[in-house]
mmCIF file with all atom_site columns, N, CA and C in Angstrom:
data_model
loop_
_atom_site.group_PDB
_atom_site.id
_atom_site.type_symbol
_atom_site.label_atom_id
_atom_site.label_alt_id
_atom_site.label_comp_id
_atom_site.label_asym_id
_atom_site.label_entity_id
_atom_site.label_seq_id
_atom_site.pdbx_PDB_ins_code
_atom_site.Cartn_x
_atom_site.Cartn_y
_atom_site.Cartn_z
_atom_site.occupancy
_atom_site.B_iso_or_equiv
_atom_site.pdbx_formal_charge
_atom_site.auth_seq_id
_atom_site.auth_comp_id
_atom_site.auth_asym_id
_atom_site.auth_atom_id
_atom_site.pdbx_PDB_model_num
ATOM 1   N N  . MET A 1 1  ? 87.514  98.992  101.617 1.00 74.00 ? 1  MET A N  1
ATOM 2   C CA . MET A 1 1  ? 86.923  97.918  102.386 1.00 74.00 ? 1  MET A CA 1
ATOM 3   C C  . MET A 1 1  ? 86.970  97.203  101.209 1.00 74.00 ? 1  MET A C  1
ATOM 4   N N  . GLY A 1 2  ? 88.329  95.946  101.292 1.00 85.00 ? 2  GLY A N  1
ATOM 5   C CA . GLY A 1 2  ? 87.132  95.128  99.897  1.00 85.00 ? 2  GLY A CA 1
ATOM 6   C C  . GLY A 1 2  ? 87.279  93.538  100.591 1.00 85.00 ? 2  GLY A C  1
ATOM 7   N N  . ILE A 1 3  ? 87.150  92.518  99.847  1.00 89.00 ? 3  ILE A N  1
ATOM 8   C CA . ILE A 1 3  ? 86.711  91.456  100.220 1.00 89.00 ? 3  ILE A CA 1
ATOM 9   C C  . ILE A 1 3  ? 87.278  91.175  101.694 1.00 89.00 ? 3  ILE A C  1
ATOM 10  N N  . GLY A 1 4  ? 88.869  90.942  101.970 1.00 92.00 ? 4  GLY A N  1
ATOM 11  C CA . GLY A 1 4  ? 89.337  89.987  102.793 1.00 92.00 ? 4  GLY A CA 1
ATOM 12  C C  . GLY A 1 4  ? 88.986  90.741  104.408 1.00 92.00 ? 4  GLY A C  1
ATOM 13  N N  . ALA A 1 5  ? 89.068  92.259  104.473 1.00 93.00 ? 5  ALA A N  1
ATOM 14  C CA . ALA A 1 5  ? 89.083  92.322  105.667 1.00 93.00 ? 5  ALA A CA 1
ATOM 15  C C  . ALA A 1 5  ? 87.539  92.566  106.054 1.00 93.00 ? 5  ALA A C  1
ATOM 16  N N  . SER A 1 6  ? 86.597  92.882  105.467 1.00 94.00 ? 6  SER A N  1
ATOM 17  C CA . SER A 1 6  ? 84.968  93.174  104.997 1.00 94.00 ? 6  SER A CA 1
ATOM 18  C C  . SER A 1 6  ? 84.324  91.238  106.197 1.00 94.00 ? 6  SER A C  1
ATOM 19  N N  . VAL A 1 7  ? 85.521  90.106  104.997 1.00 94.00 ? 7  VAL A N  1
ATOM 20  C CA . VAL A 1 7  ? 85.458  88.396  105.773 1.00 94.00 ? 7  VAL A CA 1
ATOM 21  C C  . VAL A 1 7  ? 86.138  88.748  107.846 1.00 94.00 ? 7  VAL A C  1
ATOM 22  N N  . PHE A 1 8  ? 86.827  88.843  107.655 1.00 95.00 ? 8  PHE A N  1
ATOM 23  C CA . PHE A 1 8  ? 87.470  89.285  108.529 1.00 95.00 ? 8  PHE A CA 1
ATOM 24  C C  . PHE A 1 8  ? 86.489  90.295  109.577 1.00 95.00 ? 8  PHE A C  1
ATOM 25  N N  . LEU A 1 9  ? 86.826  90.754  109.957 1.00 94.00 ? 9  LEU A N  1
ATOM 26  C CA . LEU A 1 9  ? 85.600  91.834  110.505 1.00 94.00 ? 9  LEU A CA 1
ATOM 27  C C  . LEU A 1 9  ? 83.927  91.193  111.172 1.00 94.00 ? 9  LEU A C  1
ATOM 28  N N  . ILE A 1 10 ? 83.819  90.584  110.148 1.00 95.00 ? 10 ILE A N  1
ATOM 29  C CA . ILE A 1 10 ? 82.914  89.091  110.024 1.00 95.00 ? 10 ILE A CA 1
ATOM 30  C C  . ILE A 1 10 ? 83.020  88.128  110.930 1.00 95.00 ? 10 ILE A C  1
ATOM 31  N N  . ALA A 1 11 ? 84.579  87.324  110.786 1.00 96.00 ? 11 ALA A N  1
ATOM 32  C CA . ALA A 1 11 ? 84.392  86.363  111.168 1.00 96.00 ? 11 ALA A CA 1
ATOM 33  C C  . ALA A 1 11 ? 84.962  87.138  112.793 1.00 96.00 ? 11 ALA A C  1
ATOM 34  N N  . LEU A 1 12 ? 85.798  87.942  113.338 1.00 95.00 ? 12 LEU A N  1
ATOM 35  C CA . LEU A 1 12 ? 85.661  88.062  114.364 1.00 95.00 ? 12 LEU A CA 1
ATOM 36  C C  . LEU A 1 12 ? 84.595  88.849  115.096 1.00 95.00 ? 12 LEU A C  1
ATOM 37  N N  . GLY A 1 13 ? 83.899  89.008  114.389 1.00 95.00 ? 13 GLY A N  1
ATOM 38  C CA . GLY A 1 13 ? 82.482  89.378  115.326 1.00 95.00 ? 13 GLY A CA 1
ATOM 39  C C  . GLY A 1 13 ? 81.450  88.397  115.528 1.00 95.00 ? 13 GLY A C  1
ATOM 40  N N  . ALA A 1 14 ? 82.018  87.448  115.105 1.00 95.00 ? 14 ALA A N  1
ATOM 41  C CA . ALA A 1 14 ? 81.106  86.031  115.741 1.00 95.00 ? 14 ALA A CA 1
ATOM 42  C C  . ALA A 1 14 ? 82.139  85.404  116.751 1.00 95.00 ? 14 ALA A C  1
ATOM 43  N N  . ILE A 1 15 ? 83.359  85.452  116.282 1.00 94.00 ? 15 ILE A N  1
ATOM 44  C CA . ILE A 1 15 ? 83.781  84.841  117.225 1.00 94.00 ? 15 ILE A CA 1
ATOM 45  C C  . ILE A 1 15 ? 83.382  85.334  118.705 1.00 94.00 ? 15 ILE A C  1
ATOM 46  N N  . LEU A 1 16 ? 83.410  87.004  118.753 1.00 92.00 ? 16 LEU A N  1
ATOM 47  C CA . LEU A 1 16 ? 83.448  87.752  119.729 1.00 92.00 ? 16 LEU A CA 1
ATOM 48  C C  . LEU A 1 16 ? 81.931  87.252  120.474 1.00 92.00 ? 16 LEU A C  1
ATOM 49  N N  . THR A 1 17 ? 81.288  86.822  119.291 1.00 92.00 ? 17 THR A N  1
ATOM 50  C CA . THR A 1 17 ? 80.081  86.928  119.707 1.00 92.00 ? 17 THR A CA 1
ATOM 51  C C  . THR A 1 17 ? 79.219  85.425  120.483 1.00 92.00 ? 17 THR A C  1
ATOM 52  N N  . PHE A 1 18 ? 79.826  85.239  119.405 1.00 92.00 ? 18 PHE A N  1
ATOM 53  C CA . PHE A 1 18 ? 79.615  83.190  120.130 1.00 92.00 ? 18 PHE A CA 1
ATOM 54  C C  . PHE A 1 18 ? 80.516  82.274  120.863 1.00 92.00 ? 18 PHE A C  1
ATOM 55  N N  . ALA A 1 19 ? 81.889  83.052  120.725 1.00 91.00 ? 19 ALA A N  1
ATOM 56  C CA . ALA A 1 19 ? 82.377  81.784  121.359 1.00 91.00 ? 19 ALA A CA 1
ATOM 57  C C  . ALA A 1 19 ? 83.552  82.586  122.704 1.00 91.00 ? 19 ALA A C  1
ATOM 58  N N  . VAL A 1 20 ? 83.812  84.200  122.608 1.00 89.00 ? 20 VAL A N  1
ATOM 59  C CA . VAL A 1 20 ? 84.364  84.076  124.136 1.00 89.00 ? 20 VAL A CA 1
ATOM 60  C C  . VAL A 1 20 ? 83.215  84.576  125.383 1.00 89.00 ? 20 VAL A C  1
ATOM 61  N N  . ASN A 1 21 ? 83.925  84.381  126.261 1.00 86.00 ? 21 ASN A N  1
ATOM 62  C CA . ASN A 1 21 ? 83.274  84.018  127.258 1.00 86.00 ? 21 ASN A CA 1
ATOM 63  C C  . ASN A 1 21 ? 83.780  84.703  128.787 1.00 86.00 ? 21 ASN A C  1
ATOM 64  N N  . PHE A 1 22 ? 83.791  86.295  128.642 1.00 84.00 ? 22 PHE A N  1
ATOM 65  C CA . PHE A 1 22 ? 84.106  87.100  129.429 1.00 84.00 ? 22 PHE A CA 1
ATOM 66  C C  . PHE A 1 22 ? 83.429  87.522  129.919 1.00 84.00 ? 22 PHE A C  1
ATOM 67  N N  . THR A 1 23 ? 83.495  88.966  130.884 1.00 84.00 ? 23 THR A N  1
ATOM 68  C CA . THR A 1 23 ? 82.903  89.913  131.160 1.00 84.00 ? 23 THR A CA 1
ATOM 69  C C  . THR A 1 23 ? 83.797  90.904  131.299 1.00 84.00 ? 23 THR A C  1
ATOM 70  N N  . VAL A 1 24 ? 84.022  91.819  131.232 1.00 84.00 ? 24 VAL A N  1
ATOM 71  C CA . VAL A 1 24 ? 84.592  93.291  131.160 1.00 84.00 ? 24 VAL A CA 1
ATOM 72  C C  . VAL A 1 24 ? 84.280  94.365  131.541 1.00 84.00 ? 24 VAL A C  1
ATOM 73  N N  . SER A 1 25 ? 83.808  94.709  132.791 1.00 87.00 ? 25 SER A N  1
ATOM 74  C CA . SER A 1 25 ? 83.068  95.811  132.699 1.00 87.00 ? 25 SER A CA 1
ATOM 75  C C  . SER A 1 25 ? 83.107  96.995  132.290 1.00 87.00 ? 25 SER A C  1
ATOM 76  N N  . GLY A 1 26 ? 81.907  97.814  132.467 1.00 88.00 ? 26 GLY A N  1
ATOM 77  C CA . GLY A 1 26 ? 81.653  98.535  130.927 1.00 88.00 ? 26 GLY A CA 1
ATOM 78  C C  . GLY A 1 26 ? 81.968  98.676  129.664 1.00 88.00 ? 26 GLY A C  1
ATOM 79  N N  . LEU A 1 27 ? 81.908  96.822  129.397 1.00 90.00 ? 27 LEU A N  1
ATOM 80  C CA . LEU A 1 27 ? 82.031  97.136  128.111 1.00 90.00 ? 27 LEU A CA 1
ATOM 81  C C  . LEU A 1 27 ? 81.450  95.821  128.078 1.00 90.00 ? 27 LEU A C  1
ATOM 82  N N  . ASP A 1 28 ? 80.467  95.166  126.421 1.00 89.00 ? 28 ASP A N  1
ATOM 83  C CA . ASP A 1 28 ? 79.371  93.664  126.592 1.00 89.00 ? 28 ASP A CA 1
ATOM 84  C C  . ASP A 1 28 ? 80.743  93.228  124.965 1.00 89.00 ? 28 ASP A C  1
ATOM 85  N N  . ILE A 1 29 ? 81.012  92.438  125.253 1.00 91.00 ? 29 ILE A N  1
ATOM 86  C CA . ILE A 1 29 ? 81.882  91.812  124.356 1.00 91.00 ? 29 ILE A CA 1
ATOM 87  C C  . ILE A 1 29 ? 80.862  91.713  123.385 1.00 91.00 ? 29 ILE A C  1
ATOM 88  N N  . ASN A 1 30 ? 79.498  90.904  123.163 1.00 91.00 ? 30 ASN A N  1
ATOM 89  C CA . ASN A 1 30 ? 78.797  90.182  122.898 1.00 91.00 ? 30 ASN A CA 1
ATOM 90  C C  . ASN A 1 30 ? 77.703  91.880  121.345 1.00 91.00 ? 30 ASN A C  1
ATOM 91  N N  . VAL A 1 31 ? 77.801  93.258  122.169 1.00 92.00 ? 31 VAL A N  1
ATOM 92  C CA . VAL A 1 31 ? 77.797  93.668  121.484 1.00 92.00 ? 31 VAL A CA 1
ATOM 93  C C  . VAL A 1 31 ? 78.594  94.222  120.321 1.00 92.00 ? 31 VAL A C  1
ATOM 94  N N  . ILE A 1 32 ? 79.362  94.178  120.937 1.00 92.00 ? 32 ILE A N  1
ATOM 95  C CA . ILE A 1 32 ? 81.217  94.547  119.835 1.00 92.00 ? 32 ILE A CA 1
ATOM 96  C C  . ILE A 1 32 ? 81.300  93.717  118.590 1.00 92.00 ? 32 ILE A C  1
ATOM 97  N N  . GLY A 1 33 ? 81.021  92.529  119.348 1.00 94.00 ? 33 GLY A N  1
ATOM 98  C CA . GLY A 1 33 ? 80.979  91.097  118.279 1.00 94.00 ? 33 GLY A CA 1
ATOM 99  C C  . GLY A 1 33 ? 79.492  92.168  116.778 1.00 94.00 ? 33 GLY A C  1
ATOM 100 N N  . ILE A 1 34 ? 78.186  91.966  117.492 1.00 95.00 ? 34 ILE A N  1
ATOM 101 C CA . ILE A 1 34 ? 77.902  91.983  117.092 1.00 95.00 ? 34 ILE A CA 1
ATOM 102 C C  . ILE A 1 34 ? 78.122  93.850  115.870 1.00 95.00 ? 34 ILE A C  1
ATOM 103 N N  . ILE A 1 35 ? 78.363  94.456  116.478 1.00 95.00 ? 35 ILE A N  1
ATOM 104 C CA . ILE A 1 35 ? 78.519  95.779  115.303 1.00 95.00 ? 35 ILE A CA 1
ATOM 105 C C  . ILE A 1 35 ? 79.836  95.468  114.264 1.00 95.00 ? 35 ILE A C  1
ATOM 106 N N  . LEU A 1 36 ? 81.124  94.270  114.723 1.00 95.00 ? 36 LEU A N  1
ATOM 107 C CA . LEU A 1 36 ? 81.985  94.484  114.079 1.00 95.00 ? 36 LEU A CA 1
ATOM 108 C C  . LEU A 1 36 ? 80.716  93.599  112.457 1.00 95.00 ? 36 LEU A C  1
ATOM 109 N N  . MET A 1 37 ? 80.182  93.117  113.065 1.00 96.00 ? 37 MET A N  1
ATOM 110 C CA . MET A 1 37 ? 79.591  92.063  111.197 1.00 96.00 ? 37 MET A CA 1
ATOM 111 C C  . MET A 1 37 ? 78.203  92.265  111.076 1.00 96.00 ? 37 MET A C  1
ATOM 112 N N  . VAL A 1 38 ? 77.818  93.613  111.485 1.00 96.00 ? 38 VAL A N  1
ATOM 113 C CA . VAL A 1 38 ? 76.883  94.588  110.647 1.00 96.00 ? 38 VAL A CA 1
ATOM 114 C C  . VAL A 1 38 ? 78.557  95.061  109.931 1.00 96.00 ? 38 VAL A C  1
ATOM 115 N N  . VAL A 1 39 ? 79.348  95.569  110.561 1.00 96.00 ? 39 VAL A N  1
ATOM 116 C CA . VAL A 1 39 ? 80.130  96.942  109.502 1.00 96.00 ? 39 VAL A CA 1
ATOM 117 C C  . VAL A 1 39 ? 80.772  95.518  108.409 1.00 96.00 ? 39 VAL A C  1
ATOM 118 N N  . GLY A 1 40 ? 81.046  94.714  108.608 1.00 96.00 ? 40 GLY A N  1
ATOM 119 C CA . GLY A 1 40 ? 81.824  93.608  107.910 1.00 96.00 ? 40 GLY A CA 1
ATOM 120 C C  . GLY A 1 40 ? 80.580  93.535  106.998 1.00 96.00 ? 40 GLY A C  1
ATOM 121 N N  . ILE A 1 41 ? 79.591  93.594  107.098 1.00 95.00 ? 41 ILE A N  1
ATOM 122 C CA . ILE A 1 41 ? 78.147  92.945  106.041 1.00 95.00 ? 41 ILE A CA 1
ATOM 123 C C  . ILE A 1 41 ? 78.266  94.507  105.650 1.00 95.00 ? 41 ILE A C  1
ATOM 124 N N  . ILE A 1 42 ? 77.978  95.432  106.125 1.00 95.00 ? 42 ILE A N  1
ATOM 125 C CA . ILE A 1 42 ? 77.854  96.939  105.102 1.00 95.00 ? 42 ILE A CA 1
ATOM 126 C C  . ILE A 1 42 ? 79.037  97.197  103.697 1.00 95.00 ? 42 ILE A C  1
ATOM 127 N N  . GLY A 1 43 ? 80.531  96.627  104.306 1.00 93.00 ? 43 GLY A N  1
ATOM 128 C CA . GLY A 1 43 ? 81.168  96.683  104.248 1.00 93.00 ? 43 GLY A CA 1
ATOM 129 C C  . GLY A 1 43 ? 81.866  95.956  102.876 1.00 93.00 ? 43 GLY A C  1
ATOM 130 N N  . LEU A 1 44 ? 81.375  94.506  102.823 1.00 93.00 ? 44 LEU A N  1
ATOM 131 C CA . LEU A 1 44 ? 80.627  93.995  101.667 1.00 93.00 ? 44 LEU A CA 1
ATOM 132 C C  . LEU A 1 44 ? 79.936  93.712  100.614 1.00 93.00 ? 44 LEU A C  1
ATOM 133 N N  . LEU A 1 45 ? 78.716  94.255  101.071 1.00 93.00 ? 45 LEU A N  1
ATOM 134 C CA . LEU A 1 45 ? 78.062  94.904  100.558 1.00 93.00 ? 45 LEU A CA 1
ATOM 135 C C  . LEU A 1 45 ? 78.492  96.707  99.068  1.00 93.00 ? 45 LEU A C  1
ATOM 136 N N  . VAL A 1 46 ? 78.575  97.693  100.267 1.00 91.00 ? 46 VAL A N  1
ATOM 137 C CA . VAL A 1 46 ? 78.992  98.101  99.656  1.00 91.00 ? 46 VAL A CA 1
ATOM 138 C C  . VAL A 1 46 ? 80.634  97.898  98.467  1.00 91.00 ? 46 VAL A C  1
ATOM 139 N N  . TYR A 1 47 ? 80.900  96.731  99.012  1.00 89.00 ? 47 TYR A N  1
ATOM 140 C CA . TYR A 1 47 ? 82.306  96.098  97.941  1.00 89.00 ? 47 TYR A CA 1
ATOM 141 C C  . TYR A 1 47 ? 81.288  95.954  96.501  1.00 89.00 ? 47 TYR A C  1
ATOM 142 N N  . LEU A 1 48 ? 81.004  94.685  97.181  1.00 88.00 ? 48 LEU A N  1
ATOM 143 C CA . LEU A 1 48 ? 79.629  94.736  95.228  1.00 88.00 ? 48 LEU A CA 1
ATOM 144 C C  . LEU A 1 48 ? 78.836  95.370  95.361  1.00 88.00 ? 48 LEU A C  1
ATOM 145 N N  . VAL A 1 49 ? 78.607  96.957  95.322  1.00 88.00 ? 49 VAL A N  1
ATOM 146 C CA . VAL A 1 49 ? 77.584  97.031  94.871  1.00 88.00 ? 49 VAL A CA 1
ATOM 147 C C  . VAL A 1 49 ? 78.160  97.886  93.651  1.00 88.00 ? 49 VAL A C  1
ATOM 148 N N  . VAL A 1 50 ? 79.530  99.132  94.372  1.00 85.00 ? 50 VAL A N  1
ATOM 149 C CA . VAL A 1 50 ? 79.863  100.098 93.802  1.00 85.00 ? 50 VAL A CA 1
ATOM 150 C C  . VAL A 1 50 ? 81.246  99.242  93.297  1.00 85.00 ? 50 VAL A C  1
ATOM 151 N N  . TRP A 1 51 ? 82.787  98.159  93.693  1.00 78.00 ? 51 TRP A N  1
ATOM 152 C CA . TRP A 1 51 ? 83.335  98.050  92.398  1.00 78.00 ? 51 TRP A CA 1
ATOM 153 C C  . TRP A 1 51 ? 83.308  96.837  91.813  1.00 78.00 ? 51 TRP A C  1
ATOM 154 N N  . ALA A 1 52 ? 82.500  95.774  92.654  1.00 70.00 ? 52 ALA A N  1
ATOM 155 C CA . ALA A 1 52 ? 82.492  94.193  91.284  1.00 70.00 ? 52 ALA A CA 1
ATOM 156 C C  . ALA A 1 52 ? 81.391  94.885  89.993  1.00 70.00 ? 52 ALA A C  1
ATOM 157 N N  . PRO A 1 53 ? 80.821  96.037  90.129  1.00 69.00 ? 53 PRO A N  1
ATOM 158 C CA . PRO A 1 53 ? 81.067  95.890  88.364  1.00 69.00 ? 53 PRO A CA 1
ATOM 159 C C  . PRO A 1 53 ? 81.252  97.406  87.840  1.00 69.00 ? 53 PRO A C  1
ATOM 160 N N  . ARG A 1 54 ? 82.143  98.143  88.670  1.00 67.00 ? 54 ARG A N  1
ATOM 161 C CA . ARG A 1 54 ? 83.457  98.946  87.415  1.00 67.00 ? 54 ARG A CA 1
ATOM 162 C C  . ARG A 1 54 ? 84.465  97.594  86.925  1.00 67.00 ? 54 ARG A C  1
ATOM 163 N N  . GLN A 1 55 ? 84.442  96.598  87.558  1.00 60.00 ? 55 GLN A N  1
ATOM 164 C CA . GLN A 1 55 ? 85.545  95.365  87.459  1.00 60.00 ? 55 GLN A CA 1
ATOM 165 C C  . GLN A 1 55 ? 84.745  95.224  86.310  1.00 60.00 ? 55 GLN A C  1
ATOM 166 N N  . ARG A 1 56 ? 84.038  94.486  86.571  1.00 58.00 ? 56 ARG A N  1
ATOM 167 C CA . ARG A 1 56 ? 83.403  93.207  85.087  1.00 58.00 ? 56 ARG A CA 1
ATOM 168 C C  . ARG A 1 56 ? 82.815  94.019  83.723  1.00 58.00 ? 56 ARG A C  1
ATOM 169 N N  . ARG A 1 57 ? 83.907  95.524  84.269  1.00 55.00 ? 57 ARG A N  1
ATOM 170 C CA . ARG A 1 57 ? 82.889  96.588  82.877  1.00 55.00 ? 57 ARG A CA 1
ATOM 171 C C  . ARG A 1 57 ? 84.272  96.314  81.784  1.00 55.00 ? 57 ARG A C  1
ATOM 172 N N  . ARG A 1 58 ? 85.637  96.539  82.750  1.00 54.00 ? 58 ARG A N  1
ATOM 173 C CA . ARG A 1 58 ? 87.089  96.780  82.353  1.00 54.00 ? 58 ARG A CA 1
ATOM 174 C C  . ARG A 1 58 ? 87.080  95.023  81.548  1.00 54.00 ? 58 ARG A C  1
ATOM 175 N N  . THR A 1 59 ? 86.978  94.763  82.078  1.00 52.00 ? 59 THR A N  1
ATOM 176 C CA . THR A 1 59 ? 86.950  93.137  81.593  1.00 52.00 ? 59 THR A CA 1
ATOM 177 C C  . THR A 1 59 ? 86.730  92.420  80.181  1.00 52.00 ? 59 THR A C  1
ATOM 178 N N  . THR A 1 60 ? 84.719  92.523  80.511  1.00 51.00 ? 60 THR A N  1
ATOM 179 C CA . THR A 1 60 ? 83.945  92.469  79.434  1.00 51.00 ? 60 THR A CA 1
ATOM 180 C C  . THR A 1 60 ? 84.770  94.019  77.734  1.00 51.00 ? 60 THR A C  1
ATOM 181 N N  . ALA A 1 61 ? 85.687  94.176  77.871  1.00 57.00 ? 61 ALA A N  1
ATOM 182 C CA . ALA A 1 61 ? 86.029  95.375  76.685  1.00 57.00 ? 61 ALA A CA 1
ATOM 183 C C  . ALA A 1 61 ? 86.195  94.879  75.381  1.00 57.00 ? 61 ALA A C  1
ATOM 184 N N  . GLY A 1 62 ? 85.923  95.254  74.470  1.00 66.00 ? 62 GLY A N  1
ATOM 185 C CA . GLY A 1 62 ? 85.991  94.961  73.315  1.00 66.00 ? 62 GLY A CA 1
ATOM 186 C C  . GLY A 1 62 ? 87.280  93.931  72.827  1.00 66.00 ? 62 GLY A C  1
ATOM 187 N N  . THR A 1 63 ? 87.589  93.089  72.157  1.00 72.00 ? 63 THR A N  1
ATOM 188 C CA . THR A 1 63 ? 88.749  92.934  72.084  1.00 72.00 ? 63 THR A CA 1
ATOM 189 C C  . THR A 1 63 ? 89.913  93.685  71.197  1.00 72.00 ? 63 THR A C  1
ATOM 190 N N  . VAL A 1 64 ? 90.737  94.100  71.161  1.00 71.00 ? 64 VAL A N  1
ATOM 191 C CA . VAL A 1 64 ? 91.509  94.694  70.166  1.00 71.00 ? 64 VAL A CA 1
ATOM 192 C C  . VAL A 1 64 ? 92.038  93.690  68.900  1.00 71.00 ? 64 VAL A C  1
ATOM 193 N N  . VAL A 1 65 ? 92.192  94.168  67.511  1.00 72.00 ? 65 VAL A N  1
ATOM 194 C CA . VAL A 1 65 ? 92.378  93.371  66.784  1.00 72.00 ? 65 VAL A CA 1
ATOM 195 C C  . VAL A 1 65 ? 93.353  94.367  65.766  1.00 72.00 ? 65 VAL A C  1
ATOM 196 N N  . GLU A 1 66 ? 94.139  93.972  65.174  1.00 72.00 ? 66 GLU A N  1
ATOM 197 C CA . GLU A 1 66 ? 95.712  94.572  64.838  1.00 72.00 ? 66 GLU A CA 1
ATOM 198 C C  . GLU A 1 66 ? 94.884  93.986  63.285  1.00 72.00 ? 66 GLU A C  1
ATOM 199 N N  . GLU A 1 67 ? 95.517  94.535  62.426  1.00 75.00 ? 67 GLU A N  1
ATOM 200 C CA . GLU A 1 67 ? 95.534  94.976  60.667  1.00 75.00 ? 67 GLU A CA 1
ATOM 201 C C  . GLU A 1 67 ? 96.539  93.852  60.482  1.00 75.00 ? 67 GLU A C  1
ATOM 202 N N  . ARG A 1 68 ? 97.097  93.141  60.129  1.00 73.00 ? 68 ARG A N  1
ATOM 203 C CA . ARG A 1 68 ? 98.343  92.808  59.180  1.00 73.00 ? 68 ARG A CA 1
ATOM 204 C C  . ARG A 1 68 ? 99.207  93.659  58.248  1.00 73.00 ? 68 ARG A C  1
ATOM 205 N N  . ARG A 1 69 ? 100.235 94.470  58.253  1.00 70.00 ? 69 ARG A N  1
ATOM 206 C CA . ARG A 1 69 ? 100.632 95.328  56.960  1.00 70.00 ? 69 ARG A CA 1
ATOM 207 C C  . ARG A 1 69 ? 101.296 94.720  56.221  1.00 70.00 ? 69 ARG A C  1
ATOM 208 N N  . LEU A 1 70 ? 100.606 94.797  55.273  1.00 70.00 ? 70 LEU A N  1
ATOM 209 C CA . LEU A 1 70 ? 101.567 94.321  54.017  1.00 70.00 ? 70 LEU A CA 1
ATOM 210 C C  . LEU A 1 70 ? 102.191 95.161  53.501  1.00 70.00 ? 70 LEU A C  1
ATOM 211 N N  . TYR A 1 71 ? 103.397 95.014  52.818  1.00 73.00 ? 71 TYR A N  1
ATOM 212 C CA . TYR A 1 71 ? 104.551 95.649  52.401  1.00 73.00 ? 71 TYR A CA 1
ATOM 213 C C  . TYR A 1 71 ? 104.913 95.279  50.475  1.00 73.00 ? 71 TYR A C  1
ATOM 214 N N  . ASP A 1 72 ? 104.528 95.719  49.842  1.00 73.00 ? 72 ASP A N  1
ATOM 215 C CA . ASP A 1 72 ? 105.251 95.662  48.643  1.00 73.00 ? 72 ASP A CA 1
ATOM 216 C C  . ASP A 1 72 ? 107.058 95.685  48.836  1.00 73.00 ? 72 ASP A C  1
ATOM 217 N N  . GLU A 1 73 ? 107.533 94.861  48.250  1.00 75.00 ? 73 GLU A N  1
ATOM 218 C CA . GLU A 1 73 ? 108.816 94.570  47.616  1.00 75.00 ? 73 GLU A CA 1
ATOM 219 C C  . GLU A 1 73 ? 109.708 95.307  46.739  1.00 75.00 ? 73 GLU A C  1
ATOM 220 N N  . PRO A 1 74 ? 110.890 96.058  47.176  1.00 75.00 ? 74 PRO A N  1
ATOM 221 C CA . PRO A 1 74 ? 110.709 97.424  45.662  1.00 75.00 ? 74 PRO A CA 1
ATOM 222 C C  . PRO A 1 74 ? 111.098 96.493  44.420  1.00 75.00 ? 74 PRO A C  1
ATOM 223 N N  . PRO A 1 75 ? 111.315 96.495  43.785  1.00 73.00 ? 75 PRO A N  1
ATOM 224 C CA . PRO A 1 75 ? 111.490 95.963  41.667  1.00 73.00 ? 75 PRO A CA 1
ATOM 225 C C  . PRO A 1 75 ? 112.995 95.580  42.492  1.00 73.00 ? 75 PRO A C  1
ATOM 226 N N  . PRO A 1 76 ? 113.371 94.166  41.556  1.00 77.00 ? 76 PRO A N  1
ATOM 227 C CA . PRO A 1 76 ? 114.813 93.941  41.608  1.00 77.00 ? 76 PRO A CA 1
ATOM 228 C C  . PRO A 1 76 ? 115.444 95.167  40.343  1.00 77.00 ? 76 PRO A C  1
ATOM 229 N N  . PRO A 1 77 ? 116.781 95.379  41.120  1.00 80.00 ? 77 PRO A N  1
ATOM 230 C CA . PRO A 1 77 ? 117.897 95.906  40.240  1.00 80.00 ? 77 PRO A CA 1
ATOM 231 C C  . PRO A 1 77 ? 118.240 95.592  38.836  1.00 80.00 ? 77 PRO A C  1
ATOM 232 N N  . VAL A 1 78 ? 118.018 96.539  37.812  1.00 76.00 ? 78 VAL A N  1
ATOM 233 C CA . VAL A 1 78 ? 118.461 95.802  36.320  1.00 76.00 ? 78 VAL A CA 1
ATOM 234 C C  . VAL A 1 78 ? 119.979 95.726  35.999  1.00 76.00 ? 78 VAL A C  1
#
């Protein structure tokens, strides 16, 4: 799960928890919203802990320096 999916779950959970005001028999919308927010936060933390250091390491690799090659010109014909 990436950053986008985590933020989406957090936003959807917040909407269900704080903005939706209806009831469904046998289902608590507020609890579903809280669960979605928790899953989004866990997904965001896992992404930052596991994937972010790998991407940082890849971009800070040493620079590649290519040396110029010099070729001697052949002697002019006599």
